[in-house]
Each structure stands twice: as C-alpha cells, then as structure tokens.
Coordinates of C-alpha atoms in Angstrom, one line a residue:
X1 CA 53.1 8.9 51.9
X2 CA 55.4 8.1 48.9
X3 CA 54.0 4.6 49.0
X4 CA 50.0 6.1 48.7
X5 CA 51.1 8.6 46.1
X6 CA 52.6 5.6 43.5
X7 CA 49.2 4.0 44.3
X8 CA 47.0 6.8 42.7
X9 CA 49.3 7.7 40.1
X10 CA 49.4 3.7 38.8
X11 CA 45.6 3.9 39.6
X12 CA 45.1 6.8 37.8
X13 CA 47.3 5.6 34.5
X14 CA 45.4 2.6 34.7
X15 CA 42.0 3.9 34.1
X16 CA 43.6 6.5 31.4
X17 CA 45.0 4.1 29.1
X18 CA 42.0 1.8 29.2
X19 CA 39.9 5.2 28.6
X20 CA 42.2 5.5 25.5
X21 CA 41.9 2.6 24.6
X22 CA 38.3 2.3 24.8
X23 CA 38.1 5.7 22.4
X24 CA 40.6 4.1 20.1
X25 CA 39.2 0.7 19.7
X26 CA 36.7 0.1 16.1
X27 CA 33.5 0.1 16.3
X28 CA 31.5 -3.0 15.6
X29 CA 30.2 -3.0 12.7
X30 CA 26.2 -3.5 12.2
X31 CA 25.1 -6.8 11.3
X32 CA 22.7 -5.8 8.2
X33 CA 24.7 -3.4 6.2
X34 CA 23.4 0.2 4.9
X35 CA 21.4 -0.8 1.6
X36 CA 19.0 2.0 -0.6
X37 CA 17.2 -1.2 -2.2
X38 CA 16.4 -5.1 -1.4
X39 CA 15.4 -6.9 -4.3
X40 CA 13.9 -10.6 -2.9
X41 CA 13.8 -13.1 -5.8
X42 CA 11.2 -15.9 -4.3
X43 CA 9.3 -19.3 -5.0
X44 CA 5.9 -19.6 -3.7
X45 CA 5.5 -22.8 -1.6
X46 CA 2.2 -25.2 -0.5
X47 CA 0.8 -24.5 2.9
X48 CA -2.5 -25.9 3.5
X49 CA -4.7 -25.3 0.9
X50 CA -2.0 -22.6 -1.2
X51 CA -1.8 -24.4 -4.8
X52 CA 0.4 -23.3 -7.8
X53 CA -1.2 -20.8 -9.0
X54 CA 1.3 -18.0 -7.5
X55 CA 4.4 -19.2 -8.3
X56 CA 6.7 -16.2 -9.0
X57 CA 6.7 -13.6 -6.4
X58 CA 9.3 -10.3 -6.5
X59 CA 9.3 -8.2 -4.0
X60 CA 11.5 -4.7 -3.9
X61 CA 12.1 -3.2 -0.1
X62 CA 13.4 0.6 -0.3
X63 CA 14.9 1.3 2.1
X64 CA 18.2 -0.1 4.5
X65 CA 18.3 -3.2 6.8
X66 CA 15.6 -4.8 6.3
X67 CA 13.8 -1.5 7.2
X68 CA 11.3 0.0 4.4
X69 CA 8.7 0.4 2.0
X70 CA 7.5 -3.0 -0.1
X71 CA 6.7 -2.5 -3.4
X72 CA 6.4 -6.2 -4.9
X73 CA 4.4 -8.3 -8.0
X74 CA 3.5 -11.5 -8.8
X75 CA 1.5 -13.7 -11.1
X76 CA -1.9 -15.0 -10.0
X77 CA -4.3 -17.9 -10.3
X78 CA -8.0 -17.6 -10.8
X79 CA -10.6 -20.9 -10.4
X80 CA -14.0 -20.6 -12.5
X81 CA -16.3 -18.4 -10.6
X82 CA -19.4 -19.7 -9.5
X83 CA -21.5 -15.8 -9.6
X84 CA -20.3 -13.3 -12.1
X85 CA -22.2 -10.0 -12.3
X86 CA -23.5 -9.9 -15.4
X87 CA -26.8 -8.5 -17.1
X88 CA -27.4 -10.5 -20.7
X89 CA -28.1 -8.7 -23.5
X90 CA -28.6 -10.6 -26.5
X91 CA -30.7 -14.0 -25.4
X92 CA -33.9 -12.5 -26.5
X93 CA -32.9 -12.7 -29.8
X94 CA -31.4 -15.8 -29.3
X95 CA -34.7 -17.9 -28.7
X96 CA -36.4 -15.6 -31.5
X97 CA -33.6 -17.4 -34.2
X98 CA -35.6 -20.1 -34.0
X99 CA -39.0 -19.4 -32.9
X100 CA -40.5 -15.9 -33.8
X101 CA -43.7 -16.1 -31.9
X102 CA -41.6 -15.9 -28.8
X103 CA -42.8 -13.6 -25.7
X104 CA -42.4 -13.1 -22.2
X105 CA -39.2 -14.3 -21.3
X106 CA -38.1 -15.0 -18.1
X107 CA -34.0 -15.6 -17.6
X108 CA -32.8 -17.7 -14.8
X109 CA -28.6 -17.3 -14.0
X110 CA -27.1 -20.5 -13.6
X111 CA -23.1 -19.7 -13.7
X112 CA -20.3 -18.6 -15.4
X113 CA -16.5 -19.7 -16.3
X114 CA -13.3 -18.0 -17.9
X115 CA -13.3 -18.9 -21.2
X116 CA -9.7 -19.3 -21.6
X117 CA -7.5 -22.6 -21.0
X118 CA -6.7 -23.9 -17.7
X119 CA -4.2 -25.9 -16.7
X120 CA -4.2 -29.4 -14.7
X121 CA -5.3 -27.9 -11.6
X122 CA -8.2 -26.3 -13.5
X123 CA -7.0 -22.6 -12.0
X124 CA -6.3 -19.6 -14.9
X125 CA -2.9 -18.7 -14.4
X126 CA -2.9 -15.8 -16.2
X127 CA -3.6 -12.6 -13.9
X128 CA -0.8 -10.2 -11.8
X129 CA -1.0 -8.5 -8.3
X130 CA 0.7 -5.7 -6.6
X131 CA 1.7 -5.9 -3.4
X132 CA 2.7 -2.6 -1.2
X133 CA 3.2 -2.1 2.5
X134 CA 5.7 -1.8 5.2
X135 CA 8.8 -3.6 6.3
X136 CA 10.4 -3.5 10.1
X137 CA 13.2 -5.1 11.4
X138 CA 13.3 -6.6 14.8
X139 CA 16.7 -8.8 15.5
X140 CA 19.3 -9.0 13.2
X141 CA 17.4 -11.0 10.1
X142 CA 14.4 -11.4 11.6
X143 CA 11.3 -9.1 10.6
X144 CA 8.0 -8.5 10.1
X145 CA 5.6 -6.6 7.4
X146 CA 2.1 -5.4 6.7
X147 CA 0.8 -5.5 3.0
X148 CA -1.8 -5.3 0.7
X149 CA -2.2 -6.9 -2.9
X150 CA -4.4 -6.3 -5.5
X151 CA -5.0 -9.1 -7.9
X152 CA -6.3 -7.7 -11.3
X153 CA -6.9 -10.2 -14.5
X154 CA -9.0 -9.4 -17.3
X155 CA -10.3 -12.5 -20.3
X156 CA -13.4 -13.2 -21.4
X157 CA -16.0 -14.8 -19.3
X158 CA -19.1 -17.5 -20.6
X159 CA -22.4 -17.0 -18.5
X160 CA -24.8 -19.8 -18.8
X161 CA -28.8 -19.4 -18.4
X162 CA -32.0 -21.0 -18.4
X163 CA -34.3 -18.8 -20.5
X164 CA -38.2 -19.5 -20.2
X165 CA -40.8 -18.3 -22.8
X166 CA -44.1 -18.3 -23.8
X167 CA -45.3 -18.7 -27.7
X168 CA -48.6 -19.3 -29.5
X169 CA -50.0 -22.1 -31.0
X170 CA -53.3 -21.5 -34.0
X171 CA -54.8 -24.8 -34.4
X172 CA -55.9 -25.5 -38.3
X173 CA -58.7 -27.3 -37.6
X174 CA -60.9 -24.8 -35.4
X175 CA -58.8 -21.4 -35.5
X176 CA -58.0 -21.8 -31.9
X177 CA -54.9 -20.4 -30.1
X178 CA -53.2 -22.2 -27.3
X179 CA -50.1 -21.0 -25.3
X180 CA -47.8 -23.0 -24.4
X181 CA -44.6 -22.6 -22.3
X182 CA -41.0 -23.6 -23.1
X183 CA -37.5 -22.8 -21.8
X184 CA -33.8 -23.7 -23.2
X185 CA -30.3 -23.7 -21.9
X186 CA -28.6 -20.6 -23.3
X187 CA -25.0 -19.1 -23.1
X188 CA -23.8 -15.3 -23.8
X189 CA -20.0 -14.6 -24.0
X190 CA -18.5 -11.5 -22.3
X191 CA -15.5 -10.9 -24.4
X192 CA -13.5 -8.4 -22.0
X193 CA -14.5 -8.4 -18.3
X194 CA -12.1 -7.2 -15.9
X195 CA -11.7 -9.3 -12.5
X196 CA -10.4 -7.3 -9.0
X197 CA -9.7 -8.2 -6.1
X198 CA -7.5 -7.5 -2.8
X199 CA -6.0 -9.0 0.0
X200 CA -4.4 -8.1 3.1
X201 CA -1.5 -9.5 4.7
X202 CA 0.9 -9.7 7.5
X203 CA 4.4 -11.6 6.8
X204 CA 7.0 -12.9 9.1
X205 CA 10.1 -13.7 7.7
X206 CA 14.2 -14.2 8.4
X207 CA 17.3 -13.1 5.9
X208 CA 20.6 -15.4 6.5
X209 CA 23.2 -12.8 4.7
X210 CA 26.2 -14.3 2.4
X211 CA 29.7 -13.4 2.2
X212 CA 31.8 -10.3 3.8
X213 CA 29.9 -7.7 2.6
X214 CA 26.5 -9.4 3.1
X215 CA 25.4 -7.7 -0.2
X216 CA 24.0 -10.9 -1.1
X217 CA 21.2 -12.7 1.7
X218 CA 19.2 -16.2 1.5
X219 CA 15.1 -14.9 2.5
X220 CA 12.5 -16.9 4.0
X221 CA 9.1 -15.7 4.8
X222 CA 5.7 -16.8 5.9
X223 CA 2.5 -14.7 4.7
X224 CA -1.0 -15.1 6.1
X225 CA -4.2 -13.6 4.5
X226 CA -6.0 -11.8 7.5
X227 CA -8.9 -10.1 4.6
X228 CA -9.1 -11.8 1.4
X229 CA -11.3 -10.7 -1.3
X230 CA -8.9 -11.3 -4.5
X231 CA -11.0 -14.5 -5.9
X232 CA -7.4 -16.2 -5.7
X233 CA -6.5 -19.6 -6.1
X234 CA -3.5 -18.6 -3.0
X235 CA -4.4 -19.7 0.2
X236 CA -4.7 -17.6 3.7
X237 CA -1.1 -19.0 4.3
X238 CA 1.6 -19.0 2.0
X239 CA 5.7 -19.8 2.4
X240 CA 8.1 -18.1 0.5
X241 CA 11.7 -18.5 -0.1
X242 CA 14.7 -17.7 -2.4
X243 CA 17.5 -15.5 -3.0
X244 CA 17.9 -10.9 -1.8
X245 CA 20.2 -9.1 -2.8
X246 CA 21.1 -5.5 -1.4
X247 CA 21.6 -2.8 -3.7
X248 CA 23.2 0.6 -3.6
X249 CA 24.1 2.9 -0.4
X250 CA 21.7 5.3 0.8
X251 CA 22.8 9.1 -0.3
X252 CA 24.5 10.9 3.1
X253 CA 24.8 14.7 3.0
X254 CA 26.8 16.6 5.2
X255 CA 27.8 20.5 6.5
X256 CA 30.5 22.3 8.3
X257 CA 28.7 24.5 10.6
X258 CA 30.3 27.5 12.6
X259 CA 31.9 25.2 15.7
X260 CA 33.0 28.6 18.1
X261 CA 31.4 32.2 17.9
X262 CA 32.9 35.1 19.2
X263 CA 30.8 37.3 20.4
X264 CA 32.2 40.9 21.6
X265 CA 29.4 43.8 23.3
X266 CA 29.0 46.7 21.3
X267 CA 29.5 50.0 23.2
X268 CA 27.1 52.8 23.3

C-alpha cells in the first residue's frame, strides 16, 4: 500500500512541477515585431516589357507586421500618345494667314505628342502616382496586397492635322470663278492638358528582417497589373526590391475594472 501511495505522490509532483514550469517558462516572442508604420524604400526592376520609366517607388504600410493600410508614391513614365482628345480651335485662322478667300474647311486628326523632352527611351519621365490598398500577412515575411494607382501628369501636348479647304479663283481674262480645293499639314499646341489614368494591382512579396530587434527588414515584391488604364510606360508585371524599416509601437490602453462584487440582498 505504502509502495502504491509513493507512486501517486511522485506521479502527482511530476506533473505539478512540469505544470509550473510550463506557466513559468517565456513566451516566444513573435517573429515580425509590433510596428505603427513600415516605410519600404524600393528600386523598380525589368520584367518583360516594364522599362525605366518608374524607377523610385515608396510605399508607407500603417499598420503592424506586415498587416495594414498602403499608402505609397512613385514617379511615372509616359510614351507619346497616339489619340488625344482634343477639339482645335485656332486652325481656321491659321489657313486664312495666308489665304483669305478660304472656306469650308474640313479638319482631319492625325496625332499628337508631349511636347516636352524625352529621354533615350523616348518615354516622359515626368509624372507621379498614388498608390493605396491593403496589406496581409500570411507566414512570417511572406504577404500579399491589393492596390490601386493613379498616375496623374500634366505638360503641354502638340496635336497634328490635315486641314482641307476650298478658295476661289476670278480669272482676268473672262471674269470667271473657279474653285479649287487645297489642304495643308497644320499643328495646334495645348499648353496645359492634364493626363489620368489608373491601375489595379495585386503584389506578392517577402520581408527578410535585420538585426535583434528586426526594426530594420530587406523587401522584395512582385506586382502584376490585372486593369490598366494609366497610359504608363510600366508593364503588367513589375519587381520591386530595397530596404523597410519599422517605425514606432502601436499606442496600447488599458483599465482596472472591478475584479470581485459583493453583492448582499436588501431586506424588505
């Protein structure tokens, strides 16, 4: 009986101390720590038919472990534009500079171009975009997001045309009049014209954090276009990459609240 007894009791001391020491023993700590703001700090890479004209994207997660809102900008990059909605306005009097008998014009769009510099490539780098949408974690680094940019640049834009007109001729030997049609290559210049677009994305990317405190992260992440309407130079596929850093702690409140209540029955 004494032997049974020892038994229980070691059995029983056993699963206490490993109960205390299960109680006792730290907690693992997370492996993303608690941040109020990422700031990512990026290079824009090729992929496919991406070229350089978005080059310097920032992007600003609030929120904590890779969890958030994304708030981010970026230059852009716009080619010439083939069609440019544009009504002229001063080719009439264009033609009638030089012949004042002009009538009946007809105006035929041919295209239009930025009038500003370009570079190498022949894409205006000279344009910004604001990105916002949601960030979620799914393992450790890894997550994923759903954005939207919208590209805005504003210069002033050359529209090229084919005017046609009609203009009378008196001969000087009978009095006669013939008419006779012409046409000439005309340009008007649109000296502020605001160019929108938008785009929507979904990115997939991975942090590698640095150091002890892991305020500090290395980012890679892959964006694809699923809707693009931004008249961008960028690609449907982009690649990302360069250096987070983690910012701040979020704000915790706390309250004592009544932990035991007494209650006692009132006599009538």
């Amino acid at each position: 009986m004494k032997i049974i007894f020892t038994i229980h009791l070691l059995v029983f001391t056993s699963f206490t101390v490993l109960a205390q020491n299960n109680s006792d023993a730290p907690k693992k700590k997370s492996s993303l720590p608690e941040s109020l703001l990422n700031l990512d700090i990026n290079s824009n890479f090729k992929v496919g038919v991406t070229d350089d004209g978005i080059n310097f994207p920032i992007k600003a997660v609030i929120g904590s472990k890779n969890n958030g809102i994304i708030i981010g900008f970026q230059n852009c990059g716009f080619k010439p534009l083939a069609v440019l909605e544009y009504t002229p306005k001063g080719l009439e009097n264009q033609v009638l500079q030089y012949n004042p008998d002009a009538y009946n014009f007809q105006t035929k769009y041919l295209n239009s171009h930025l009038n500003i510099p370009l570079n190498n490539n022949g894409v205006v780098k000279k344009g910004m975009a604001l990105r916002l949408g949601y960030q979620k974690s799914i393992f450790k680094g890894l997550y994923a997001n759903l954005s939207a940019d919208f590209c805005r640049i504003q210069t002033s834009v050359s529209h090229e045309y084919l005017v046609s007109y009609n203009y009378d001729y008196v001969s000087s030997w009978d009095g006669t009049v013939y008419t006779y049609s012409s046409s000439v290559y005309l340009s008007e210049l649109e000296t502020k014209r605001t160019i929108l677009g938008w785009r929507l994305n979904t990115g997939l990317g991975y942090t590698i954090s640095l150091g002890e405190a892991k305020k500090f992260y290395l980012n890679t992440e892959m964006i694809y276009s699923v809707i693009d309407k931004s008249k961008s130079t960028q690609g449907k596929m982009s690649l990302m990459g360069g250096i987070g850093f983690r910012l701040g702690t979020p704000a915790k409140t706390s309250y004592d609240g009544i932990k035991d209540v007494n209650t006692v029955p009132v006599k009538r």
